[in-house]
PDB file of C-alpha atoms and ligand atoms in Angstrom:
ATOM      1  CA  MET A   1      -0.031   0.079  -0.309  1.00 91.00           C
ATOM      2  CA  ASP A   2       2.891   2.828  -0.868  1.00 96.00           C
ATOM      3  CA  LEU A   3       0.363   5.082  -3.340  1.00 98.00           C
ATOM      4  CA  LEU A   4      -1.618   5.285   0.177  1.00 98.00           C
ATOM      5  CA  GLY A   5      -3.122   9.076   0.904  1.00 97.00           C
ATOM      6  CA  LYS A   6      -1.988   9.743  -3.349  1.00 98.00           C
ATOM      7  CA  ARG A   7      -4.104  11.034  -5.569  1.00 98.00           C
ATOM      8  CA  ALA A   8      -4.492   9.846  -8.976  1.00 99.00           C
ATOM      9  CA  LEU A   9      -5.593  11.020 -12.562  1.00 99.00           C
ATOM     10  CA  VAL A  10      -5.634   8.346 -15.351  1.00 99.00           C
ATOM     11  CA  THR A  11      -6.100   9.198 -19.255  1.00 99.00           C
ATOM     12  CA  GLY A  12      -8.327   6.497 -20.765  1.00 98.00           C
ATOM     13  CA  GLY A  13      -9.106   4.289 -18.214  1.00 98.00           C
ATOM     14  CA  SER A  14     -11.851   2.627 -18.617  1.00 98.00           C
ATOM     15  CA  ARG A  15     -10.752   0.026 -20.496  1.00 98.00           C
ATOM     16  CA  GLY A  16      -7.659  -1.769 -21.825  1.00 98.00           C
ATOM     17  CA  ILE A  17      -4.420  -0.599 -20.197  1.00 99.00           C
ATOM     18  CA  GLY A  18      -5.128   2.307 -19.372  1.00 99.00           C
ATOM     19  CA  ALA A  19      -8.096   0.063 -17.083  1.00 99.00           C
ATOM     20  CA  ALA A  20      -5.633  -2.274 -16.056  1.00 99.00           C
ATOM     21  CA  ILE A  21      -3.657   1.256 -13.871  1.00 99.00           C
ATOM     22  CA  ALA A  22      -6.249   2.813 -12.012  1.00 99.00           C
ATOM     23  CA  ILE A  23      -6.764  -0.372 -10.385  1.00 98.00           C
ATOM     24  CA  ALA A  24      -3.428  -1.280  -9.920  1.00 98.00           C
ATOM     25  CA  LEU A  25      -2.839   2.103  -8.368  1.00 98.00           C
ATOM     26  CA  ALA A  26      -5.586   1.670  -6.075  1.00 98.00           C
ATOM     27  CA  GLU A  27      -4.670  -1.138  -5.375  1.00 98.00           C
ATOM     28  CA  LYS A  28      -0.990   0.545  -4.067  1.00 98.00           C
ATOM     29  CA  GLY A  29      -3.785   2.930  -1.564  1.00 98.00           C
ATOM     30  CA  ALA A  30      -4.556   6.013  -3.529  1.00 98.00           C
ATOM     31  CA  ASP A  31      -7.276   7.635  -4.940  1.00 98.00           C
ATOM     32  CA  VAL A  32      -7.523   7.548  -8.551  1.00 99.00           C
ATOM     33  CA  ALA A  33      -9.630   9.342 -11.106  1.00 99.00           C
ATOM     34  CA  PHE A  34      -9.870   8.769 -14.759  1.00 99.00           C
ATOM     35  CA  THR A  35     -11.148   9.899 -18.460  1.00 99.00           C
ATOM     36  CA  TYR A  36     -13.140   8.528 -20.771  1.00 98.00           C
ATOM     37  CA  GLN A  37     -13.835   9.300 -24.022  1.00 98.00           C
ATOM     38  CA  ARG A  38     -17.498   6.775 -25.022  1.00 98.00           C
ATOM     39  CA  SER A  39     -17.507   4.053 -23.050  1.00 98.00           C
ATOM     40  CA  ALA A  40     -19.697   5.454 -19.954  1.00 98.00           C
ATOM     41  CA  ASP A  41     -20.716   1.581 -18.787  1.00 98.00           C
ATOM     42  CA  ARG A  42     -17.459   0.469 -18.406  1.00 98.00           C
ATOM     43  CA  ALA A  43     -15.745   3.519 -17.035  1.00 98.00           C
ATOM     44  CA  ALA A  44     -18.917   3.544 -13.517  1.00 98.00           C
ATOM     45  CA  THR A  45     -17.046  -0.540 -14.121  1.00 98.00           C
ATOM     46  CA  VAL A  46     -13.326   0.619 -13.238  1.00 98.00           C
ATOM     47  CA  ALA A  47     -15.406   2.468 -10.798  1.00 98.00           C
ATOM     48  CA  ARG A  48     -17.007   0.526  -9.426  1.00 98.00           C
ATOM     49  CA  SER A  49     -14.085  -1.938  -8.453  1.00 98.00           C
ATOM     50  CA  ILE A  50     -11.673   0.815  -7.126  1.00 98.00           C
ATOM     51  CA  GLU A  51     -14.374   1.390  -4.559  1.00 98.00           C
ATOM     52  CA  GLU A  52     -14.194  -1.884  -4.269  1.00 98.00           C
ATOM     53  CA  LYS A  53     -11.132  -2.038  -2.285  1.00 97.00           C
ATOM     54  CA  GLY A  54     -11.839   0.650   0.021  1.00 97.00           C
ATOM     55  CA  ARG A  55     -10.630   3.811  -2.875  1.00 98.00           C
ATOM     56  CA  ARG A  56     -12.456   6.799  -4.631  1.00 98.00           C
ATOM     57  CA  GLY A  57     -12.701   5.869  -7.621  1.00 98.00           C
ATOM     58  CA  LEU A  58     -14.012   8.695 -10.040  1.00 98.00           C
ATOM     59  CA  ALA A  59     -14.795   8.742 -14.130  1.00 99.00           C
ATOM     60  CA  ILE A  60     -14.936  11.805 -15.679  1.00 99.00           C
ATOM     61  CA  GLN A  61     -15.590  11.617 -19.324  1.00 98.00           C
ATOM     62  CA  ALA A  62     -13.501  14.442 -21.500  1.00 99.00           C
ATOM     63  CA  ASP A  63     -12.570  14.051 -24.450  1.00 98.00           C
ATOM     64  CA  SER A  64      -7.961  13.736 -24.808  1.00 98.00           C
ATOM     65  CA  ALA A  65      -8.899  16.032 -28.146  1.00 98.00           C
ATOM     66  CA  ASP A  66     -10.818  18.920 -26.495  1.00 98.00           C
ATOM     67  CA  PRO A  67      -8.547  21.671 -24.301  1.00 98.00           C
ATOM     68  CA  GLU A  68     -11.302  22.362 -22.636  1.00 98.00           C
ATOM     69  CA  ALA A  69     -12.892  18.947 -21.578  1.00 98.00           C
ATOM     70  CA  ILE A  70      -8.927  18.678 -20.308  1.00 99.00           C
ATOM     71  CA  GLY A  71      -8.396  21.298 -18.037  1.00 98.00           C
ATOM     72  CA  ARG A  72     -11.982  20.655 -16.264  1.00 98.00           C
ATOM     73  CA  ALA A  73     -10.574  16.908 -15.586  1.00 99.00           C
ATOM     74  CA  VAL A  74      -7.961  18.149 -14.236  1.00 99.00           C
ATOM     75  CA  THR A  75     -10.061  20.757 -11.590  1.00 98.00           C
ATOM     76  CA  GLU A  76     -12.593  18.180 -11.246  1.00 98.00           C
ATOM     77  CA  THR A  77     -10.358  15.404  -9.715  1.00 98.00           C
ATOM     78  CA  VAL A  78      -8.279  17.940  -7.822  1.00 98.00           C
ATOM     79  CA  ASP A  79     -12.021  19.212  -6.179  1.00 98.00           C
ATOM     80  CA  VAL A  80     -12.964  15.591  -5.591  1.00 98.00           C
ATOM     81  CA  LEU A  81     -10.047  14.291  -4.390  1.00 98.00           C
ATOM     82  CA  GLY A  82      -8.440  17.623  -2.486  1.00 98.00           C
ATOM     83  CA  GLY A  83      -5.087  17.418  -5.154  1.00 98.00           C
ATOM     84  CA  LEU A  84      -3.158  15.580  -6.996  1.00 98.00           C
ATOM     85  CA  ASP A  85       0.531  13.826  -6.752  1.00 98.00           C
ATOM     86  CA  ILE A  86       0.103  11.191 -10.039  1.00 99.00           C
ATOM     87  CA  LEU A  87      -0.715  12.122 -13.324  1.00 99.00           C
ATOM     88  CA  VAL A  88      -0.753   9.390 -16.356  1.00 99.00           C
ATOM     89  CA  ASN A  89      -1.076   9.465 -20.057  1.00 99.00           C
ATOM     90  CA  SER A  90      -2.611   6.668 -21.721  1.00 99.00           C
ATOM     91  CA  ALA A  91      -5.350   8.156 -23.573  1.00 99.00           C
ATOM     92  CA  GLY A  92      -4.330   6.879 -26.972  1.00 98.00           C
ATOM     93  CA  ILE A  93      -6.206   5.968 -30.353  1.00 98.00           C
ATOM     94  CA  ALA A  94      -4.569   4.114 -33.769  1.00 98.00           C
ATOM     95  CA  THR A  95      -5.220   4.145 -36.892  1.00 97.00           C
ATOM     96  CA  ALA A  96      -3.781   2.394 -39.094  1.00 94.00           C
ATOM     97  CA  GLY A  97      -2.811   2.524 -42.836  1.00 95.00           C
ATOM     98  CA  MET A  98      -0.319   3.101 -45.382  1.00 98.00           C
ATOM     99  CA  THR A  99       1.297   6.556 -44.506  1.00 98.00           C
ATOM    100  CA  VAL A 100       0.220   7.571 -48.244  1.00 98.00           C
ATOM    101  CA  ASP A 101      -3.403   6.415 -47.935  1.00 98.00           C
ATOM    102  CA  LEU A 102      -3.414   7.962 -43.902  1.00 97.00           C
ATOM    103  CA  SER A 103      -6.508  10.768 -44.024  1.00 98.00           C
ATOM    104  CA  LEU A 104      -5.732  14.212 -42.845  1.00 98.00           C
ATOM    105  CA  SER A 105      -8.641  13.048 -39.866  1.00 98.00           C
ATOM    106  CA  ASP A 106      -7.446  10.274 -38.534  1.00 98.00           C
ATOM    107  CA  LEU A 107      -3.465  12.606 -38.186  1.00 98.00           C
ATOM    108  CA  GLN A 108      -4.346  15.196 -36.637  1.00 98.00           C
ATOM    109  CA  ALA A 109      -6.737  12.853 -33.935  1.00 98.00           C
ATOM    110  CA  MET A 110      -3.658  10.568 -33.512  1.00 98.00           C
ATOM    111  CA  LEU A 111      -1.492  13.967 -33.064  1.00 98.00           C
ATOM    112  CA  ASP A 112      -4.342  15.514 -30.761  1.00 98.00           C
ATOM    113  CA  VAL A 113      -4.747  12.896 -28.235  1.00 98.00           C
ATOM    114  CA  ASN A 114      -1.392  11.032 -28.289  1.00 98.00           C
ATOM    115  CA  VAL A 115       0.892  13.711 -29.162  1.00 98.00           C
ATOM    116  CA  ARG A 116      -0.900  17.008 -27.858  1.00 99.00           C
ATOM    117  CA  ALA A 117      -3.585  15.819 -24.599  1.00 99.00           C
ATOM    118  CA  PRO A 118      -0.172  14.340 -22.275  1.00 99.00           C
ATOM    119  CA  VAL A 119       1.378  17.997 -23.206  1.00 99.00           C
ATOM    120  CA  LEU A 120      -1.997  19.567 -22.353  1.00 99.00           C
ATOM    121  CA  PHE A 121      -2.207  17.264 -18.943  1.00 99.00           C
ATOM    122  CA  ALA A 122       0.711  18.241 -17.643  1.00 99.00           C
ATOM    123  CA  GLN A 123       0.641  21.970 -18.383  1.00 98.00           C
ATOM    124  CA  ALA A 124      -3.093  21.342 -16.312  1.00 98.00           C
ATOM    125  CA  ALA A 125      -1.554  19.661 -13.412  1.00 99.00           C
ATOM    126  CA  ILE A 126       1.960  20.141 -12.190  1.00 98.00           C
ATOM    127  CA  PRO A 127       0.443  23.588 -10.761  1.00 98.00           C
ATOM    128  CA  HIS A 128      -1.192  20.734  -8.581  1.00 98.00           C
ATOM    129  CA  LEU A 129       1.807  18.513  -8.212  1.00 98.00           C
ATOM    130  CA  SER A 130       4.152  18.882  -5.245  1.00 97.00           C
ATOM    131  CA  ALA A 131       7.812  17.160  -4.138  1.00 97.00           C
ATOM    132  CA  GLY A 132       6.918  13.167  -4.260  1.00 97.00           C
ATOM    133  CA  GLY A 133       4.298  14.140  -7.762  1.00 98.00           C
ATOM    134  CA  ARG A 134       4.064  11.692 -10.796  1.00 98.00           C
ATOM    135  CA  ILE A 135       4.106  12.119 -14.544  1.00 99.00           C
ATOM    136  CA  ILE A 136       4.222   9.258 -15.888  1.00 99.00           C
ATOM    137  CA  SER A 137       3.362   8.408 -19.663  1.00 99.00           C
ATOM    138  CA  ILE A 138       2.283   5.533 -22.383  1.00 99.00           C
ATOM    139  CA  GLY A 139       3.865   5.419 -25.089  1.00 98.00           C
ATOM    140  CA  SER A 140       5.238   2.687 -27.161  1.00 98.00           C
ATOM    141  CA  ALA A 141       8.035  -0.007 -28.585  1.00 98.00           C
ATOM    142  CA  LEU A 142       6.336   0.272 -31.913  1.00 98.00           C
ATOM    143  CA  ALA A 143       8.753   3.998 -30.533  1.00 98.00           C
ATOM    144  CA  GLU A 144      12.119   2.405 -31.083  1.00 96.00           C
ATOM    145  CA  ARG A 145      11.652  -0.172 -34.064  1.00 96.00           C
ATOM    146  CA  VAL A 146       8.971  -0.769 -36.585  1.00 96.00           C
ATOM    147  CA  PRO A 147       8.776  -3.163 -38.051  1.00 94.00           C
ATOM    148  CA  PHE A 148       5.479  -4.021 -40.261  1.00 92.00           C
ATOM    149  CA  PRO A 149       4.598  -0.647 -42.567  1.00 95.00           C
ATOM    150  CA  GLY A 150       1.118   0.344 -41.655  1.00 96.00           C
ATOM    151  CA  VAL A 151       2.091   1.458 -38.519  1.00 97.00           C
ATOM    152  CA  THR A 152       4.352   4.907 -39.307  1.00 98.00           C
ATOM    153  CA  ALA A 153       2.018   8.120 -38.244  1.00 98.00           C
ATOM    154  CA  TYR A 154       0.945   5.747 -34.539  1.00 98.00           C
ATOM    155  CA  ALA A 155       5.320   4.930 -33.640  1.00 98.00           C
ATOM    156  CA  MET A 156       5.704   8.627 -34.897  1.00 98.00           C
ATOM    157  CA  SER A 157       2.856  10.009 -32.220  1.00 98.00           C
ATOM    158  CA  LYS A 158       4.637   7.528 -29.296  1.00 98.00           C
ATOM    159  CA  SER A 159       8.326   8.791 -30.180  1.00 98.00           C
ATOM    160  CA  ALA A 160       7.185  13.141 -29.562  1.00 98.00           C
ATOM    161  CA  LEU A 161       6.823  11.170 -25.835  1.00 98.00           C
ATOM    162  CA  LEU A 162      10.773   9.902 -25.551  1.00 98.00           C
ATOM    163  CA  SER A 163      11.671  14.054 -25.822  1.00 98.00           C
ATOM    164  CA  PHE A 164       8.794  14.913 -23.958  1.00 98.00           C
ATOM    165  CA  THR A 165       9.568  12.702 -21.242  1.00 99.00           C
ATOM    166  CA  ARG A 166      12.969  13.771 -21.029  1.00 98.00           C
ATOM    167  CA  GLY A 167      12.797  17.677 -21.689  1.00 98.00           C
ATOM    168  CA  LEU A 168       9.718  17.360 -18.666  1.00 99.00           C
ATOM    169  CA  SER A 169      11.618  15.558 -16.623  1.00 98.00           C
ATOM    170  CA  ARG A 170      14.966  18.187 -17.384  1.00 98.00           C
ATOM    171  CA  GLU A 171      12.232  20.901 -16.055  1.00 98.00           C
ATOM    172  CA  LEU A 172      10.435  20.128 -13.488  1.00 98.00           C
ATOM    173  CA  GLY A 173      13.218  17.405 -11.385  1.00 98.00           C
ATOM    174  CA  PRO A 174      14.550  21.421  -9.031  1.00 98.00           C
ATOM    175  CA  GLN A 175      10.621  20.813  -7.801  1.00 98.00           C
ATOM    176  CA  GLY A 176      10.970  16.943  -7.171  1.00 98.00           C
ATOM    177  CA  ILE A 177       8.559  16.032  -9.606  1.00 98.00           C
ATOM    178  CA  THR A 178       9.703  13.191 -12.241  1.00 99.00           C
ATOM    179  CA  VAL A 179       8.480  11.626 -15.048  1.00 99.00           C
ATOM    180  CA  ASN A 180       9.062   9.469 -17.575  1.00 99.00           C
ATOM    181  CA  LEU A 181       7.508   6.816 -19.488  1.00 99.00           C
ATOM    182  CA  VAL A 182       6.141   2.984 -20.367  1.00 99.00           C
ATOM    183  CA  GLN A 183       5.768   1.645 -24.234  1.00 98.00           C
ATOM    184  CA  PRO A 184       4.068  -0.908 -23.633  1.00 98.00           C
ATOM    185  CA  GLY A 185       5.040  -4.164 -26.744  1.00 98.00           C
ATOM    186  CA  SER A 186       1.561  -5.498 -27.751  1.00 98.00           C
ATOM    187  CA  THR A 187      -0.732  -5.925 -25.059  1.00 98.00           C
ATOM    188  CA  ASP A 188      -4.146  -7.876 -25.715  1.00 98.00           C
ATOM    189  CA  THR A 189      -6.735  -5.123 -25.317  1.00 98.00           C
ATOM    190  CA  GLU A 190      -9.557  -4.066 -27.745  1.00 98.00           C
ATOM    191  CA  MET A 191      -6.669  -2.132 -29.898  1.00 98.00           C
ATOM    192  CA  ASN A 192      -4.393  -5.168 -30.869  1.00 98.00           C
ATOM    193  CA  PRO A 193      -6.240  -7.755 -30.563  1.00 98.00           C
ATOM    194  CA  ALA A 194      -4.242 -11.146 -29.040  1.00 98.00           C
ATOM    195  CA  ASN A 195      -6.093 -12.503 -31.259  1.00 98.00           C
ATOM    196  CA  GLY A 196      -5.810  -9.835 -33.783  1.00 97.00           C
ATOM    197  CA  GLU A 197      -4.948 -10.190 -38.318  1.00 94.00           C
ATOM    198  CA  ASN A 198      -1.279  -9.719 -37.603  1.00 94.00           C
ATOM    199  CA  ALA A 199      -0.766 -10.824 -33.417  1.00 97.00           C
ATOM    200  CA  ASP A 200       1.185 -14.642 -34.547  1.00 98.00           C
ATOM    201  CA  HIS A 201       3.180 -12.259 -36.755  1.00 97.00           C
ATOM    202  CA  GLN A 202       3.519  -9.565 -33.126  1.00 98.00           C
ATOM    203  CA  ARG A 203       4.397 -12.829 -31.245  1.00 98.00           C
ATOM    204  CA  SER A 204       7.647 -13.386 -33.399  1.00 98.00           C
ATOM    205  CA  LEU A 205       9.327 -10.793 -33.107  1.00 98.00           C
ATOM    206  CA  THR A 206       9.189 -10.982 -29.576  1.00 98.00           C
ATOM    207  CA  SER A 207      11.833 -12.838 -26.888  1.00 98.00           C
ATOM    208  CA  LEU A 208       9.550 -15.088 -24.695  1.00 98.00           C
ATOM    209  CA  GLY A 209       7.125 -15.152 -27.629  1.00 98.00           C
ATOM    210  CA  ARG A 210       3.172 -13.484 -26.546  1.00 98.00           C
ATOM    211  CA  PHE A 211       1.108 -10.772 -25.751  1.00 98.00           C
ATOM    212  CA  ALA A 212       1.793  -8.772 -22.857  1.00 98.00           C
ATOM    213  CA  GLU A 213      -1.372  -8.756 -20.426  1.00 98.00           C
ATOM    214  CA  PRO A 214      -2.915  -5.447 -19.334  1.00 99.00           C
ATOM    215  CA  ARG A 215      -1.903  -5.546 -16.140  1.00 98.00           C
ATOM    216  CA  GLU A 216       1.934  -6.581 -16.774  1.00 98.00           C
ATOM    217  CA  ILE A 217       1.683  -3.244 -18.084  1.00 99.00           C
ATOM    218  CA  ALA A 218       0.183  -1.653 -15.287  1.00 99.00           C
ATOM    219  CA  SER A 219       3.097  -3.046 -12.159  1.00 98.00           C
ATOM    220  CA  ALA A 220       5.067  -1.512 -13.876  1.00 98.00           C
ATOM    221  CA  VAL A 221       4.005   1.655 -14.099  1.00 99.00           C
ATOM    222  CA  ALA A 222       2.315   1.273 -10.571  1.00 98.00           C
ATOM    223  CA  PHE A 223       6.374   0.717  -9.882  1.00 98.00           C
ATOM    224  CA  LEU A 224       6.860   3.968 -10.870  1.00 98.00           C
ATOM    225  CA  ALA A 225       5.128   5.750  -8.745  1.00 98.00           C
ATOM    226  CA  GLY A 226       5.594   4.749  -5.796  1.00 98.00           C
ATOM    227  CA  PRO A 227       8.889   5.662  -3.253  1.00 98.00           C
ATOM    228  CA  ALA A 228      11.115   2.903  -4.542  1.00 98.00           C
ATOM    229  CA  ALA A 229      11.581   5.058  -7.718  1.00 98.00           C
ATOM    230  CA  SER A 230      12.643   7.769  -6.068  1.00 98.00           C
ATOM    231  CA  LEU A 231      15.397   8.257  -8.207  1.00 98.00           C
ATOM    232  CA  ILE A 232      13.910   7.694 -11.346  1.00 98.00           C
ATOM    233  CA  THR A 233      13.577  10.531 -14.614  1.00 99.00           C
ATOM    234  CA  GLY A 234      13.770  11.062 -17.593  1.00 98.00           C
ATOM    235  CA  ALA A 235      13.544   7.725 -18.358  1.00 98.00           C
ATOM    236  CA  VAL A 236      12.461   4.455 -20.727  1.00 98.00           C
ATOM    237  CA  LEU A 237      10.632   1.613 -19.233  1.00 98.00           C
ATOM    238  CA  THR A 238      10.396  -0.602 -22.503  1.00 98.00           C
ATOM    239  CA  VAL A 239       8.063  -3.625 -21.885  1.00 98.00           C
ATOM    240  CA  ASP A 240       8.101  -5.286 -24.614  1.00 98.00           C
ATOM    241  CA  ALA A 241       8.606  -8.801 -23.668  1.00 98.00           C
ATOM    242  CA  GLY A 242      11.342  -8.564 -25.635  1.00 98.00           C
ATOM    243  CA  PHE A 243       9.628  -7.385 -29.333  1.00 98.00           C
ATOM    244  CA  THR A 244      13.613  -4.044 -29.205  1.00 98.00           C
ATOM    245  CA  ALA A 245      15.333  -6.486 -27.688  1.00 97.00           C
TER     246      ALA A 245
HETATM  247  P1  NAP B 301      -7.754   0.444 -25.881  1.00 87.82           P
HETATM  248  O1  NAP B 301      -8.069  -0.943 -25.392  1.00 87.82           O
HETATM  249  O2  NAP B 301      -7.808   0.709 -26.867  1.00 87.82           O
HETATM  250  O3  NAP B 301      -8.258   2.037 -24.341  1.00 87.82           O
HETATM  251  C1  NAP B 301      -8.142   3.281 -25.465  1.00 87.82           C
HETATM  252  C2  NAP B 301      -9.052   3.899 -24.018  1.00 87.82           C
HETATM  253  O4  NAP B 301      -8.582   5.187 -23.982  1.00 87.82           O
HETATM  254  C3  NAP B 301     -10.544   3.727 -23.879  1.00 87.82           C
HETATM  255  O5  NAP B 301     -10.329   3.782 -22.447  1.00 87.82           O
HETATM  256  C4  NAP B 301     -10.328   5.222 -24.378  1.00 87.82           C
HETATM  257  O6  NAP B 301     -11.929   5.443 -23.685  1.00 87.82           O
HETATM  258  C5  NAP B 301      -9.667   5.978 -24.330  1.00 87.82           C
HETATM  259  N1  NAP B 301      -9.097   6.710 -25.068  1.00 87.82           N
HETATM  260  C6  NAP B 301      -9.487   7.102 -26.642  1.00 87.82           C
HETATM  261  N2  NAP B 301      -9.484   8.225 -27.084  1.00 87.82           N
HETATM  262  C7  NAP B 301      -9.780   8.166 -26.281  1.00 87.82           C
HETATM  263  C8  NAP B 301     -10.055  10.102 -26.608  1.00 87.82           C
HETATM  264  N3  NAP B 301     -10.367  10.644 -27.817  1.00 87.82           N
HETATM  265  N4  NAP B 301     -10.749  10.794 -24.440  1.00 87.82           N
HETATM  266  C9  NAP B 301     -10.289  10.356 -24.029  1.00 87.82           C
HETATM  267  N5  NAP B 301      -9.817   9.236 -23.569  1.00 87.82           N
HETATM  268  C10 NAP B 301      -9.963   8.362 -25.096  1.00 87.82           C
HETATM  269  O7  NAP B 301      -6.256   0.906 -25.680  1.00 87.82           O
HETATM  270  P2  NAP B 301      -4.695   0.352 -25.296  1.00 87.82           P
HETATM  271  O8  NAP B 301      -4.464  -0.976 -26.086  1.00 87.82           O
HETATM  272  O9  NAP B 301      -5.558  -0.316 -24.180  1.00 87.82           O
HETATM  273  O10 NAP B 301      -3.487   1.176 -25.344  1.00 87.82           O
HETATM  274  C11 NAP B 301      -3.711   2.211 -24.466  1.00 87.82           C
HETATM  275  C12 NAP B 301      -2.654   3.173 -24.391  1.00 87.82           C
HETATM  276  O11 NAP B 301      -1.168   1.992 -25.154  1.00 87.82           O
HETATM  277  C13 NAP B 301      -2.271   3.843 -25.072  1.00 87.82           C
HETATM  278  O12 NAP B 301      -1.391   5.234 -25.157  1.00 87.82           O
HETATM  279  C14 NAP B 301      -1.929   3.148 -26.729  1.00 87.82           C
HETATM  280  O13 NAP B 301      -1.368   3.507 -27.482  1.00 87.82           O
HETATM  281  C15 NAP B 301      -0.426   1.996 -25.959  1.00 87.82           C
HETATM  282  N6  NAP B 301      -0.330   1.504 -26.156  1.00 87.82           N
HETATM  283  C16 NAP B 301      -1.051  -0.120 -26.366  1.00 87.82           C
HETATM  284  C17 NAP B 301       0.243  -1.437 -26.687  1.00 87.82           C
HETATM  285  C18 NAP B 301      -1.041  -2.836 -27.444  1.00 87.82           C
HETATM  286  O14 NAP B 301      -0.427  -3.182 -27.812  1.00 87.82           O
HETATM  287  N7  NAP B 301      -2.166  -2.670 -26.905  1.00 87.82           N
HETATM  288  C19 NAP B 301       0.876  -0.928 -27.415  1.00 87.82           C
HETATM  289  C20 NAP B 301       2.158  -0.010 -27.046  1.00 87.82           C
HETATM  290  C21 NAP B 301       0.655   0.747 -26.529  1.00 87.82           C
HETATM  291  P3  NAP B 301     -12.987   4.759 -23.987  1.00 87.82           P
HETATM  292  O15 NAP B 301     -13.487   3.617 -23.963  1.00 87.82           O
HETATM  293  O16 NAP B 301     -14.466   5.359 -24.354  1.00 87.82           O
HETATM  294  O17 NAP B 301     -13.372   4.930 -25.919  1.00 87.82           O
END
């Protein structure tokens, strides 16, 4: 329970990796607010799971592509939970397709949600964070290696989080706030199901020969959020079954 008394905000917590992160932080004692875009029922289920662990669970409908909604989500978190100690940027979207065919709206959506939103969430959260605060973003192992065609723009959007993490860690180090990046490999979610069309190929590129479960990504985030990671900042933790080995 080394996050007891901490207040966390996880973006994209209604399902997949973000939901696993919200629950893992609550299991370690944190009160957890999280955003979602459309899945109100599933968000309510995640909030109930958090409350069943004896923690506050707060589901906030907020489109990461909407700057006004981002500000509102941070304000609501601070008002309801009484402050903010941990921000996890997990909401993300991936539109596959060859670059030559990528529509302007799909490109814009990936840049808005995967790149601009983590910056805007950090901007809104920083005034509320104090020493010991944490900002953790979810990138992708595809930022390091792009072994198949059709994910170029998505991979590019995730590689932006590498320099964002490193630069922000320099800005916030003097305040005792750490900033880190977790880069999952193939993880079994609706975004990338382990029984999907391309799944066997993805498995064949890993050392362990398998997808991650969302909770295996969440445990890395919970570690970085906790006191055992007090000296880790500006770091990239790739959790990918050996995909980038
Ligand atoms: P997922 O199963 O598709 O879940 C996405 C989550 O993000 C949902 O909670 C969704 O909310 C939320 N979300 C999406 N667009 C949003 C928006 N505009 N505003 C607010 N919330 C939004 O995805 P996932 O696989 O868990 O991915 C989570 C993160 O891990 C993403 O950043 C992804 O890029 C990254 N990642 C995933 C994999 C993988 O293999 N799965 C690998 C590397 C990195 P709703 O339910 O309301 O739609």
